[in-house]
Coordinates of C-alpha atoms in Angstrom, one line a residue:
M1 CA 0.0 0.0 0.0
K2 CA 1.4 3.4 -1.0
K3 CA 1.7 5.9 1.9
M4 CA -0.1 9.1 1.2
I5 CA 1.7 12.2 2.6
L6 CA -0.6 15.2 2.7
G7 CA 1.6 17.6 4.7
K8 CA 3.5 18.5 1.5
Y9 CA 0.2 19.9 0.2
N10 CA -0.3 21.9 3.5
I11 CA -3.1 19.6 4.5
Q12 CA -3.3 18.7 8.2
V13 CA -5.3 15.8 9.4
N14 CA -6.5 16.1 13.0
A15 CA -9.6 15.0 14.8
I16 CA -11.7 15.9 17.9
G17 CA -12.5 12.9 20.1
P18 CA -15.6 13.9 22.2
G19 CA -16.4 12.0 25.3
Y20 CA -19.9 11.8 26.8
F21 CA -21.9 14.8 25.7
I22 CA -25.5 15.8 26.3
T23 CA -27.2 15.9 23.0
D24 CA -30.5 14.9 21.5
L25 CA -29.0 11.6 20.6
T26 CA -27.8 10.9 24.1
E27 CA -30.9 12.1 25.9
K28 CA -32.1 8.6 26.8
L29 CA -28.7 7.8 28.3
V30 CA -28.5 11.0 30.3
N31 CA -32.0 10.3 31.6
D32 CA -31.1 6.7 32.5
P33 CA -30.3 7.0 36.3
E34 CA -27.9 4.0 36.3
F35 CA -26.0 5.0 33.2
N36 CA -25.9 8.7 34.2
R37 CA -24.4 7.6 37.6
W38 CA -21.8 5.5 35.8
V39 CA -20.7 8.4 33.6
Q40 CA -20.5 10.7 36.5
S41 CA -18.5 8.2 38.5
E42 CA -16.1 7.3 35.7
V43 CA -15.4 10.6 34.0
P44 CA -12.7 12.5 36.0
L45 CA -14.6 15.8 35.8
K46 CA -17.7 13.9 37.2
R47 CA -20.1 15.2 34.6
W48 CA -21.3 15.1 31.0
G49 CA -20.0 17.6 28.6
V50 CA -22.1 20.1 26.8
P51 CA -21.6 20.7 23.0
E52 CA -20.4 24.3 23.5
E53 CA -17.3 22.8 25.2
L54 CA -16.2 21.6 21.8
I55 CA -16.1 25.0 20.2
G56 CA -12.7 26.1 21.5
T57 CA -11.0 23.0 20.2
A58 CA -12.7 23.3 16.8
I59 CA -11.6 27.0 16.5
F60 CA -8.1 26.0 17.5
L61 CA -7.8 23.3 14.8
A62 CA -9.3 25.6 12.2
S63 CA -7.0 28.5 13.0
D64 CA -3.4 29.4 12.2
A65 CA -2.6 28.5 15.8
S66 CA -2.6 24.8 14.8
N67 CA -0.6 25.1 11.6
Y68 CA 2.1 22.8 12.9
V69 CA -0.3 20.3 14.5
N70 CA -0.8 17.3 12.4
G71 CA -1.9 13.7 12.9
H72 CA -3.5 14.2 16.3
T73 CA -6.8 13.5 18.0
V74 CA -7.7 16.1 20.6
Y75 CA -9.8 14.4 23.2
V76 CA -12.5 16.7 24.7
D77 CA -13.7 14.1 27.2
G78 CA -13.5 15.4 30.8
G79 CA -10.3 13.5 31.3
W80 CA -11.8 10.1 30.3
Q81 CA -9.0 9.1 27.9
A82 CA -6.2 10.1 30.3
S83 CA -7.8 8.0 33.1
L84 CA -7.8 4.7 31.1

């Protein structure tokens, strides 16, 4: 398989890895007392995220401030990934 290098075209490939967020799609899980308790006990910040907490990371990755950031996933997950 040929390795594709996009950096030479000034293309950066990064991602945002969200944790547990309150959205319309997760509403049933948020409202499930047992699952909600589990999330709050396992996520180091002890709470669900809200979508607005993804904005700063998205702006950073879309801005010139991230011009030398390439090949990374930025986890916005209340510390979940770091605690594994």
